[in-house]
Short mmCIF file of N, CA and C in Angstrom, two decimals:
data_model
loop_
_atom_site.label_atom_id
_atom_site.label_comp_id
_atom_site.label_asym_id
_atom_site.label_seq_id
_atom_site.Cartn_x
_atom_site.Cartn_y
_atom_site.Cartn_z
N UNK X 4 0.85 -1.18 0.00
CA UNK X 4 0.00 0.00 0.00
C UNK X 4 0.89 1.23 0.00
N UNK X 5 0.77 2.03 -1.04
CA UNK X 5 1.69 3.15 -1.20
C UNK X 5 1.59 4.21 -0.10
N UNK X 6 0.42 4.39 0.48
CA UNK X 6 0.25 5.38 1.54
C UNK X 6 0.19 4.73 2.92
N UNK X 7 0.44 3.44 2.99
CA UNK X 7 0.40 2.72 4.27
C UNK X 7 -1.02 2.31 4.63
N UNK X 8 -1.14 1.43 5.61
CA UNK X 8 -2.47 0.98 6.02
C UNK X 8 -3.22 2.06 6.79
N UNK X 9 -4.44 2.27 6.43
CA UNK X 9 -5.35 3.15 7.16
C UNK X 9 -6.77 2.71 6.83
N UNK X 10 -7.24 1.67 7.51
CA UNK X 10 -8.59 1.17 7.21
C UNK X 10 -9.65 2.25 7.40
N UNK X 11 -10.54 2.36 6.43
CA UNK X 11 -11.64 3.32 6.50
C UNK X 11 -12.93 2.51 6.44
N UNK X 12 -13.46 2.24 7.62
CA UNK X 12 -14.62 1.36 7.79
C UNK X 12 -15.50 1.97 8.88
N UNK X 13 -16.81 1.85 8.74
CA UNK X 13 -17.75 2.28 9.79
C UNK X 13 -18.68 1.11 10.07
N UNK X 14 -18.64 0.62 11.29
CA UNK X 14 -19.47 -0.53 11.66
C UNK X 14 -20.11 -0.27 13.02
N UNK X 15 -21.40 -0.50 13.09
CA UNK X 15 -22.15 -0.38 14.33
C UNK X 15 -23.27 -1.41 14.28
N UNK X 16 -23.46 -2.21 15.31
CA UNK X 16 -24.49 -3.25 15.25
C UNK X 16 -25.91 -2.72 15.07
N UNK X 17 -26.14 -1.44 15.30
CA UNK X 17 -27.47 -0.85 15.11
C UNK X 17 -27.76 -0.52 13.66
N UNK X 18 -26.75 -0.48 12.80
CA UNK X 18 -26.92 -0.05 11.41
C UNK X 18 -27.94 -0.92 10.68
N UNK X 19 -28.73 -0.27 9.84
CA UNK X 19 -29.75 -0.97 9.06
C UNK X 19 -29.42 -1.04 7.58
N UNK X 20 -28.52 -0.16 7.14
CA UNK X 20 -28.15 -0.11 5.72
C UNK X 20 -26.64 -0.30 5.64
N UNK X 21 -26.23 -1.21 4.76
CA UNK X 21 -24.81 -1.49 4.55
C UNK X 21 -24.42 -0.98 3.17
N UNK X 22 -23.34 -0.22 3.12
CA UNK X 22 -22.79 0.26 1.86
C UNK X 22 -21.48 -0.48 1.63
N UNK X 23 -21.43 -1.26 0.54
CA UNK X 23 -20.21 -1.97 0.17
C UNK X 23 -19.70 -1.33 -1.12
N UNK X 24 -18.61 -0.60 -1.00
CA UNK X 24 -18.01 0.06 -2.15
C UNK X 24 -16.72 -0.61 -2.55
N UNK X 25 -15.85 0.13 -3.20
CA UNK X 25 -14.60 -0.44 -3.71
C UNK X 25 -13.49 -0.32 -2.67
N UNK X 26 -12.89 0.84 -2.55
CA UNK X 26 -11.80 1.10 -1.60
C UNK X 26 -11.67 2.61 -1.48
N UNK X 27 -11.15 3.09 -0.37
CA UNK X 27 -11.00 4.53 -0.23
C UNK X 27 -10.01 5.10 -1.25
N UNK X 28 -10.29 6.32 -1.70
CA UNK X 28 -9.35 7.04 -2.54
C UNK X 28 -8.40 7.86 -1.67
N UNK X 29 -7.59 8.67 -2.29
CA UNK X 29 -6.58 9.42 -1.54
C UNK X 29 -7.20 10.44 -0.59
N UNK X 30 -8.27 11.12 -1.00
CA UNK X 30 -8.90 12.11 -0.12
C UNK X 30 -9.50 11.43 1.11
N UNK X 31 -10.16 10.31 0.90
CA UNK X 31 -10.74 9.57 2.02
C UNK X 31 -9.64 8.98 2.90
N UNK X 32 -8.58 8.50 2.29
CA UNK X 32 -7.44 8.00 3.07
C UNK X 32 -6.91 9.11 3.98
N UNK X 33 -6.79 10.30 3.43
CA UNK X 33 -6.25 11.42 4.22
C UNK X 33 -7.18 11.83 5.35
N UNK X 34 -8.48 11.86 5.08
CA UNK X 34 -9.44 12.32 6.10
C UNK X 34 -9.84 11.22 7.07
N UNK X 35 -9.82 9.97 6.61
CA UNK X 35 -10.30 8.87 7.44
C UNK X 35 -11.81 8.78 7.50
N UNK X 36 -12.49 9.61 6.72
CA UNK X 36 -13.95 9.63 6.70
C UNK X 36 -14.43 9.02 5.39
N UNK X 37 -15.20 7.93 5.46
CA UNK X 37 -15.64 7.28 4.22
C UNK X 37 -16.54 8.19 3.37
N UNK X 38 -16.37 8.08 2.08
CA UNK X 38 -17.18 8.82 1.11
C UNK X 38 -17.09 10.33 1.32
N UNK X 39 -15.94 10.80 1.78
CA UNK X 39 -15.69 12.22 2.03
C UNK X 39 -15.07 12.85 0.77
N UNK X 40 -15.82 12.78 -0.33
CA UNK X 40 -15.31 13.27 -1.60
C UNK X 40 -16.50 13.51 -2.53
N UNK X 41 -16.22 13.83 -3.78
CA UNK X 41 -17.30 14.11 -4.74
C UNK X 41 -18.20 12.89 -4.94
N UNK X 42 -17.63 11.70 -4.92
CA UNK X 42 -18.44 10.48 -5.05
C UNK X 42 -19.43 10.37 -3.88
N UNK X 43 -18.97 10.69 -2.70
CA UNK X 43 -19.84 10.65 -1.53
C UNK X 43 -20.97 11.66 -1.60
N UNK X 44 -20.66 12.82 -2.12
CA UNK X 44 -21.71 13.84 -2.27
C UNK X 44 -22.80 13.34 -3.21
N UNK X 45 -22.40 12.75 -4.34
CA UNK X 45 -23.39 12.21 -5.27
C UNK X 45 -24.14 11.03 -4.64
N UNK X 46 -23.44 10.17 -3.92
CA UNK X 46 -24.10 9.04 -3.28
C UNK X 46 -25.14 9.52 -2.28
N UNK X 47 -24.81 10.50 -1.45
CA UNK X 47 -25.78 11.02 -0.49
C UNK X 47 -26.98 11.63 -1.20
N UNK X 48 -26.75 12.27 -2.35
CA UNK X 48 -27.85 12.80 -3.14
C UNK X 48 -28.75 11.66 -3.64
N UNK X 49 -28.12 10.61 -4.18
CA UNK X 49 -28.91 9.46 -4.64
C UNK X 49 -29.73 8.87 -3.50
N UNK X 50 -29.14 8.80 -2.30
CA UNK X 50 -29.83 8.22 -1.15
C UNK X 50 -30.89 9.14 -0.58
N UNK X 51 -30.77 10.44 -0.88
CA UNK X 51 -31.72 11.41 -0.34
C UNK X 51 -31.50 11.68 1.13
N UNK X 52 -30.23 11.67 1.56
CA UNK X 52 -29.93 11.87 2.98
C UNK X 52 -28.94 13.01 3.17
N UNK X 53 -28.97 13.58 4.33
CA UNK X 53 -28.02 14.62 4.70
C UNK X 53 -26.72 13.96 5.15
N UNK X 54 -25.62 14.72 5.18
CA UNK X 54 -24.38 14.14 5.74
C UNK X 54 -24.57 13.65 7.18
N UNK X 55 -25.35 14.36 7.97
CA UNK X 55 -25.57 13.94 9.36
C UNK X 55 -26.24 12.57 9.42
N UNK X 56 -27.22 12.36 8.57
CA UNK X 56 -27.91 11.07 8.52
C UNK X 56 -26.97 9.98 7.98
N UNK X 57 -26.25 10.32 6.92
CA UNK X 57 -25.34 9.36 6.28
C UNK X 57 -24.27 8.87 7.26
N UNK X 58 -23.76 9.77 8.08
CA UNK X 58 -22.68 9.40 9.01
C UNK X 58 -23.21 8.97 10.38
N UNK X 59 -24.51 8.76 10.50
CA UNK X 59 -25.09 8.23 11.73
C UNK X 59 -24.83 6.73 11.76
N UNK X 60 -23.99 6.25 12.68
CA UNK X 60 -23.64 4.83 12.69
C UNK X 60 -24.82 3.91 12.98
N UNK X 61 -25.89 4.43 13.55
CA UNK X 61 -27.07 3.60 13.78
C UNK X 61 -27.85 3.37 12.49
N UNK X 62 -27.53 4.12 11.44
CA UNK X 62 -28.22 3.99 10.17
C UNK X 62 -27.39 3.28 9.11
N UNK X 63 -26.16 3.75 8.90
CA UNK X 63 -25.33 3.26 7.79
C UNK X 63 -24.03 2.63 8.29
N UNK X 64 -23.79 1.40 7.84
CA UNK X 64 -22.48 0.77 8.00
C UNK X 64 -21.78 0.90 6.65
N UNK X 65 -20.49 1.14 6.68
CA UNK X 65 -19.73 1.34 5.45
C UNK X 65 -18.53 0.40 5.48
N UNK X 66 -18.57 -0.59 4.58
CA UNK X 66 -17.55 -1.64 4.54
C UNK X 66 -17.08 -1.81 3.10
N UNK X 67 -15.98 -1.18 2.72
CA UNK X 67 -15.50 -1.33 1.35
C UNK X 67 -14.89 -2.70 1.10
N UNK X 68 -14.75 -3.05 -0.16
CA UNK X 68 -14.11 -4.32 -0.52
C UNK X 68 -12.65 -4.32 -0.10
N UNK X 69 -12.00 -3.20 -0.19
CA UNK X 69 -10.64 -3.01 0.31
C UNK X 69 -10.68 -1.90 1.32
N UNK X 70 -10.20 -2.15 2.52
CA UNK X 70 -10.34 -1.16 3.59
C UNK X 70 -9.38 0.01 3.48
N UNK X 71 -8.30 -0.15 2.72
CA UNK X 71 -7.26 0.87 2.62
C UNK X 71 -7.06 1.29 1.16
N UNK X 72 -6.49 2.47 0.98
CA UNK X 72 -6.20 2.97 -0.36
C UNK X 72 -5.24 2.02 -1.06
N UNK X 73 -5.61 1.51 -2.26
CA UNK X 73 -4.80 0.50 -2.94
C UNK X 73 -3.70 1.04 -3.85
N UNK X 74 -3.63 2.34 -4.02
CA UNK X 74 -2.63 2.91 -4.92
C UNK X 74 -3.24 3.27 -6.26
N UNK X 75 -2.45 3.92 -7.05
CA UNK X 75 -2.90 4.42 -8.35
C UNK X 75 -2.45 3.49 -9.46
N UNK X 76 -3.34 3.25 -10.42
CA UNK X 76 -3.02 2.47 -11.61
C UNK X 76 -3.08 3.36 -12.84
N UNK X 77 -3.04 2.75 -14.00
CA UNK X 77 -3.03 3.53 -15.25
C UNK X 77 -4.36 4.22 -15.53
N UNK X 78 -5.48 3.61 -15.14
CA UNK X 78 -6.79 4.19 -15.44
C UNK X 78 -7.50 4.73 -14.22
N UNK X 79 -6.80 4.98 -13.16
CA UNK X 79 -7.42 5.43 -11.91
C UNK X 79 -6.82 4.64 -10.76
N UNK X 80 -7.56 4.54 -9.68
CA UNK X 80 -7.06 3.77 -8.54
C UNK X 80 -6.98 2.29 -8.88
N UNK X 81 -6.06 1.61 -8.26
CA UNK X 81 -5.95 0.16 -8.41
C UNK X 81 -7.18 -0.51 -7.82
N UNK X 82 -7.42 -1.77 -8.20
CA UNK X 82 -8.52 -2.52 -7.59
C UNK X 82 -8.26 -2.72 -6.10
N UNK X 83 -9.31 -3.02 -5.34
CA UNK X 83 -9.10 -3.33 -3.92
C UNK X 83 -8.14 -4.51 -3.78
N UNK X 84 -7.37 -4.51 -2.73
CA UNK X 84 -6.46 -5.63 -2.50
C UNK X 84 -7.29 -6.91 -2.36
N UNK X 85 -6.90 -7.98 -3.04
CA UNK X 85 -7.74 -9.18 -3.11
C UNK X 85 -7.86 -9.94 -1.79
N UNK X 86 -6.96 -9.74 -0.86
CA UNK X 86 -7.03 -10.49 0.40
C UNK X 86 -7.95 -9.85 1.43
N UNK X 87 -8.31 -8.59 1.25
CA UNK X 87 -9.04 -7.86 2.28
C UNK X 87 -10.46 -8.41 2.52
N UNK X 88 -11.28 -8.44 1.49
CA UNK X 88 -12.67 -8.89 1.67
C UNK X 88 -12.76 -10.33 2.17
N UNK X 89 -12.03 -11.29 1.59
CA UNK X 89 -12.13 -12.65 2.11
C UNK X 89 -11.69 -12.77 3.58
N UNK X 90 -10.76 -11.95 3.97
CA UNK X 90 -10.27 -12.00 5.35
C UNK X 90 -11.23 -11.34 6.34
N UNK X 91 -11.87 -10.25 5.95
CA UNK X 91 -12.61 -9.43 6.90
C UNK X 91 -14.12 -9.38 6.75
N UNK X 92 -14.66 -9.52 5.55
CA UNK X 92 -16.09 -9.26 5.37
C UNK X 92 -16.99 -10.15 6.23
N UNK X 93 -16.77 -11.44 6.24
CA UNK X 93 -17.64 -12.31 7.04
C UNK X 93 -17.58 -11.95 8.52
N UNK X 94 -16.39 -11.62 9.00
CA UNK X 94 -16.24 -11.23 10.42
C UNK X 94 -17.00 -9.94 10.71
N UNK X 95 -16.89 -8.97 9.82
CA UNK X 95 -17.55 -7.69 10.02
C UNK X 95 -19.06 -7.85 9.91
N UNK X 96 -19.52 -8.57 8.90
CA UNK X 96 -20.97 -8.74 8.74
C UNK X 96 -21.61 -9.48 9.91
N UNK X 97 -20.86 -10.34 10.56
CA UNK X 97 -21.37 -11.03 11.74
C UNK X 97 -21.71 -10.03 12.86
N UNK X 98 -21.11 -8.85 12.81
CA UNK X 98 -21.36 -7.82 13.82
C UNK X 98 -22.48 -6.86 13.41
N UNK X 99 -23.14 -7.15 12.30
CA UNK X 99 -24.19 -6.28 11.77
C UNK X 99 -25.51 -7.03 11.64
N UNK X 100 -26.16 -7.36 12.75
CA UNK X 100 -27.36 -8.20 12.70
C UNK X 100 -28.62 -7.50 12.20
N UNK X 101 -28.60 -6.18 12.09
CA UNK X 101 -29.82 -5.44 11.75
C UNK X 101 -29.86 -4.91 10.32
N UNK X 102 -28.94 -5.35 9.46
CA UNK X 102 -28.91 -4.86 8.08
C UNK X 102 -30.15 -5.33 7.34
N UNK X 103 -30.84 -4.37 6.72
CA UNK X 103 -32.03 -4.67 5.93
C UNK X 103 -31.88 -4.33 4.46
N UNK X 104 -30.82 -3.57 4.14
CA UNK X 104 -30.56 -3.19 2.75
C UNK X 104 -29.05 -3.10 2.57
N UNK X 105 -28.55 -3.76 1.53
CA UNK X 105 -27.12 -3.71 1.21
C UNK X 105 -26.95 -3.11 -0.17
N UNK X 106 -26.25 -2.00 -0.23
CA UNK X 106 -25.96 -1.33 -1.49
C UNK X 106 -24.62 -1.84 -2.00
N UNK X 107 -24.63 -2.42 -3.18
CA UNK X 107 -23.43 -2.99 -3.79
C UNK X 107 -22.94 -2.03 -4.87
N UNK X 108 -21.93 -1.26 -4.53
CA UNK X 108 -21.46 -0.19 -5.40
C UNK X 108 -20.24 -0.66 -6.19
N UNK X 109 -20.46 -0.91 -7.47
CA UNK X 109 -19.38 -1.29 -8.36
C UNK X 109 -19.22 -2.79 -8.55
N UNK X 110 -18.36 -3.11 -9.50
CA UNK X 110 -18.15 -4.49 -9.94
C UNK X 110 -17.64 -5.41 -8.84
N UNK X 111 -16.68 -4.95 -8.05
CA UNK X 111 -16.08 -5.83 -7.04
C UNK X 111 -17.09 -6.25 -5.97
N UNK X 112 -17.89 -5.31 -5.49
CA UNK X 112 -18.91 -5.63 -4.49
C UNK X 112 -19.98 -6.55 -5.09
N UNK X 113 -20.38 -6.27 -6.33
CA UNK X 113 -21.40 -7.09 -6.96
C UNK X 113 -20.89 -8.50 -7.22
N UNK X 114 -19.64 -8.64 -7.60
CA UNK X 114 -19.07 -9.98 -7.83
C UNK X 114 -19.07 -10.78 -6.54
N UNK X 115 -18.67 -10.17 -5.45
CA UNK X 115 -18.59 -10.91 -4.18
C UNK X 115 -19.97 -11.30 -3.65
N UNK X 116 -20.91 -10.38 -3.70
CA UNK X 116 -22.19 -10.62 -3.05
C UNK X 116 -23.27 -11.22 -3.96
N UNK X 117 -23.17 -11.01 -5.24
CA UNK X 117 -24.15 -11.59 -6.15
C UNK X 117 -23.63 -12.86 -6.82
N UNK X 118 -22.32 -13.01 -6.88
CA UNK X 118 -21.72 -14.21 -7.45
C UNK X 118 -22.21 -14.48 -8.86
N UNK X 119 -22.61 -15.71 -9.11
CA UNK X 119 -23.07 -16.13 -10.43
C UNK X 119 -24.38 -15.47 -10.85
N UNK X 120 -25.07 -14.83 -9.92
CA UNK X 120 -26.34 -14.19 -10.24
C UNK X 120 -26.16 -12.85 -10.96
N UNK X 121 -24.96 -12.29 -10.90
CA UNK X 121 -24.77 -11.00 -11.57
C UNK X 121 -24.74 -11.22 -13.08
N UNK X 122 -24.98 -10.17 -13.79
CA UNK X 122 -25.02 -10.21 -15.25
C UNK X 122 -23.60 -10.06 -15.81
N UNK X 123 -23.48 -10.09 -17.14
CA UNK X 123 -22.15 -10.08 -17.76
C UNK X 123 -21.44 -8.74 -17.66
N UNK X 124 -22.18 -7.65 -17.47
CA UNK X 124 -21.55 -6.34 -17.30
C UNK X 124 -22.15 -5.63 -16.09
N UNK X 125 -21.42 -4.64 -15.58
CA UNK X 125 -21.94 -3.86 -14.47
C UNK X 125 -23.25 -3.19 -14.87
N UNK X 126 -23.29 -2.61 -16.07
CA UNK X 126 -24.50 -1.94 -16.52
C UNK X 126 -25.70 -2.88 -16.56
N UNK X 127 -25.49 -4.10 -17.04
CA UNK X 127 -26.58 -5.08 -17.08
C UNK X 127 -27.01 -5.49 -15.68
N UNK X 128 -26.06 -5.60 -14.77
CA UNK X 128 -26.40 -5.96 -13.39
C UNK X 128 -27.22 -4.86 -12.74
N UNK X 129 -26.78 -3.62 -12.92
CA UNK X 129 -27.52 -2.49 -12.34
C UNK X 129 -28.90 -2.38 -13.00
N UNK X 130 -28.97 -2.60 -14.31
CA UNK X 130 -30.27 -2.54 -15.01
C UNK X 130 -31.23 -3.61 -14.46
N UNK X 131 -30.71 -4.73 -14.00
CA UNK X 131 -31.53 -5.83 -13.46
C UNK X 131 -31.72 -5.69 -11.95
N UNK X 132 -31.62 -4.51 -11.41
CA UNK X 132 -31.68 -4.28 -9.97
C UNK X 132 -32.89 -4.91 -9.30
N UNK X 133 -34.01 -4.98 -10.00
CA UNK X 133 -35.22 -5.57 -9.41
C UNK X 133 -35.04 -7.07 -9.10
N UNK X 134 -34.10 -7.72 -9.80
CA UNK X 134 -33.84 -9.14 -9.56
C UNK X 134 -33.20 -9.39 -8.20
N UNK X 135 -32.65 -8.37 -7.59
CA UNK X 135 -31.86 -8.55 -6.36
C UNK X 135 -32.49 -7.93 -5.11
N UNK X 136 -33.42 -7.01 -5.28
CA UNK X 136 -33.95 -6.30 -4.11
C UNK X 136 -34.70 -7.22 -3.15
N UNK X 137 -35.29 -8.27 -3.65
CA UNK X 137 -35.97 -9.21 -2.76
C UNK X 137 -35.02 -9.90 -1.79
N UNK X 138 -33.75 -9.95 -2.15
CA UNK X 138 -32.72 -10.53 -1.29
C UNK X 138 -32.03 -9.48 -0.43
N UNK X 139 -32.50 -8.23 -0.52
CA UNK X 139 -31.91 -7.17 0.29
C UNK X 139 -30.72 -6.47 -0.35
N UNK X 140 -30.45 -6.75 -1.62
CA UNK X 140 -29.32 -6.13 -2.32
C UNK X 140 -29.82 -5.13 -3.36
N UNK X 141 -29.07 -4.06 -3.52
CA UNK X 141 -29.33 -3.12 -4.60
C UNK X 141 -28.00 -2.78 -5.25
N UNK X 142 -27.75 -3.30 -6.47
CA UNK X 142 -26.51 -2.99 -7.17
C UNK X 142 -26.56 -1.59 -7.77
N UNK X 143 -25.47 -0.86 -7.59
CA UNK X 143 -25.38 0.50 -8.10
C UNK X 143 -24.08 0.70 -8.87
N UNK X 144 -24.11 1.62 -9.81
CA UNK X 144 -22.90 2.07 -10.45
C UNK X 144 -22.18 2.96 -9.44
N UNK X 145 -20.88 3.09 -9.56
CA UNK X 145 -20.14 3.96 -8.64
C UNK X 145 -20.54 5.41 -8.89
N UNK X 146 -20.75 6.20 -7.84
CA UNK X 146 -21.17 7.59 -8.02
C UNK X 146 -20.04 8.55 -8.38
N UNK X 147 -18.93 8.05 -8.79
CA UNK X 147 -17.78 8.88 -9.16
C UNK X 147 -18.12 9.86 -10.27
N UNK X 148 -17.55 11.07 -10.21
CA UNK X 148 -17.73 11.99 -11.34
C UNK X 148 -17.23 11.39 -12.65
N UNK X 149 -16.31 10.44 -12.58
CA UNK X 149 -15.80 9.78 -13.79
C UNK X 149 -16.90 8.98 -14.50
N UNK X 150 -18.00 8.69 -13.80
CA UNK X 150 -19.09 7.92 -14.40
C UNK X 150 -20.20 8.81 -14.97
N UNK X 151 -19.92 10.09 -15.13
CA UNK X 151 -20.91 10.99 -15.70
C UNK X 151 -21.37 10.57 -17.09
N UNK X 152 -20.45 10.07 -17.90
CA UNK X 152 -20.81 9.62 -19.25
C UNK X 152 -21.77 8.45 -19.16
N UNK X 153 -21.48 7.49 -18.28
CA UNK X 153 -22.36 6.32 -18.11
C UNK X 153 -23.75 6.79 -17.68
N UNK X 154 -23.81 7.73 -16.75
CA UNK X 154 -25.10 8.21 -16.27
C UNK X 154 -25.88 8.92 -17.38
N UNK X 155 -25.19 9.69 -18.21
CA UNK X 155 -25.87 10.36 -19.33
C UNK X 155 -26.38 9.36 -20.36
N UNK X 156 -25.64 8.28 -20.57
CA UNK X 156 -26.06 7.26 -21.54
C UNK X 156 -27.13 6.33 -20.98
N UNK X 157 -27.34 6.37 -19.68
CA UNK X 157 -28.30 5.48 -19.02
C UNK X 157 -29.25 6.29 -18.14
N UNK X 158 -30.09 7.15 -18.76
CA UNK X 158 -30.97 8.00 -17.95
C UNK X 158 -31.99 7.21 -17.12
N UNK X 159 -32.24 5.97 -17.47
CA UNK X 159 -33.15 5.13 -16.69
C UNK X 159 -32.66 4.99 -15.24
N UNK X 160 -31.34 5.08 -15.02
CA UNK X 160 -30.81 4.91 -13.66
C UNK X 160 -31.37 5.99 -12.73
N UNK X 161 -31.25 7.24 -13.13
CA UNK X 161 -31.75 8.32 -12.27
C UNK X 161 -33.27 8.42 -12.31
N UNK X 162 -33.90 7.91 -13.37
CA UNK X 162 -35.36 7.94 -13.46
C UNK X 162 -36.02 6.81 -12.68
N UNK X 163 -35.37 5.64 -12.61
CA UNK X 163 -35.97 4.46 -11.97
C UNK X 163 -35.30 4.07 -10.66
N UNK X 164 -33.99 3.93 -10.69
CA UNK X 164 -33.28 3.40 -9.53
C UNK X 164 -33.20 4.42 -8.40
N UNK X 165 -32.84 5.66 -8.72
CA UNK X 165 -32.67 6.66 -7.66
C UNK X 165 -33.96 6.90 -6.87
N UNK X 166 -35.12 7.07 -7.52
CA UNK X 166 -36.35 7.24 -6.72
C UNK X 166 -36.65 6.02 -5.82
N UNK X 167 -36.45 4.81 -6.37
CA UNK X 167 -36.64 3.62 -5.54
C UNK X 167 -35.67 3.64 -4.36
N UNK X 168 -34.41 3.94 -4.64
CA UNK X 168 -33.39 3.97 -3.61
C UNK X 168 -33.75 4.96 -2.50
N UNK X 169 -34.14 6.16 -2.87
CA UNK X 169 -34.51 7.17 -1.87
C UNK X 169 -35.68 6.70 -1.01
N UNK X 170 -36.69 6.17 -1.66
CA UNK X 170 -37.87 5.71 -0.91
C UNK X 170 -37.52 4.55 0.00
N UNK X 171 -36.71 3.62 -0.49
CA UNK X 171 -36.36 2.44 0.31
C UNK X 171 -35.45 2.82 1.47
N UNK X 172 -34.52 3.72 1.25
CA UNK X 172 -33.65 4.19 2.34
C UNK X 172 -34.50 4.89 3.40
N UNK X 173 -35.43 5.72 2.99
CA UNK X 173 -36.31 6.40 3.95
C UNK X 173 -37.12 5.39 4.75
N UNK X 174 -37.63 4.36 4.07
CA UNK X 174 -38.42 3.34 4.75
C UNK X 174 -37.57 2.56 5.75
N UNK X 175 -36.41 2.11 5.33
CA UNK X 175 -35.54 1.28 6.17
C UNK X 175 -35.01 2.09 7.36
N UNK X 176 -34.64 3.33 7.09
CA UNK X 176 -34.02 4.15 8.15
C UNK X 176 -35.04 4.85 9.03
N UNK X 177 -36.26 5.00 8.52
CA UNK X 177 -37.28 5.71 9.29
C UNK X 177 -37.11 7.22 9.25
N UNK X 178 -36.25 7.70 8.35
CA UNK X 178 -36.00 9.14 8.21
C UNK X 178 -36.46 9.56 6.82
N UNK X 179 -37.21 10.64 6.75
CA UNK X 179 -37.67 11.14 5.45
C UNK X 179 -36.49 11.55 4.59
N UNK X 180 -36.66 11.35 3.28
CA UNK X 180 -35.60 11.72 2.33
C UNK X 180 -35.37 13.22 2.38
N UNK X 181 -34.09 13.60 2.26
CA UNK X 181 -33.72 15.03 2.23
C UNK X 181 -34.13 15.62 0.89
N UNK X 182 -34.44 16.92 0.90
CA UNK X 182 -34.88 17.61 -0.29
C UNK X 182 -33.91 17.53 -1.38
#
């Protein structure tokens, strides 16, 4: 790990919503606060929650596939370190008995949690989101600004998935969606 180990994880047994993302970026590594960047701002908008609600440990648990910043690659950050999730996820999830909704953000989270049920591409998996919600999973594209092109090419995501997501988060958390 080029910047050294600094796990960025939020776990509380009271949490009802689990967010499984990729791995912290450099800004999050520096702050130690998960989703403390432009991606987090977009994610909170999609969820319809304020930062105060998002960072309430009784509401949201945040467990990335890689707990620490994995370094930079040619096309962006490197993938999460492959040993992290197999070593830690089952242990961490055992401490989260009240999870009612798991958001699977990106390919790595979807591969681990959906396994053979995921589709051939991330876009196809996210498009088939209704196939997974009965099991408590909601696959999402990463909210990174780098995915703006994908979002423009797939307007159904913000027209269909985001309203469902906001309503479901409000229902599960018991807090009305933020304006």
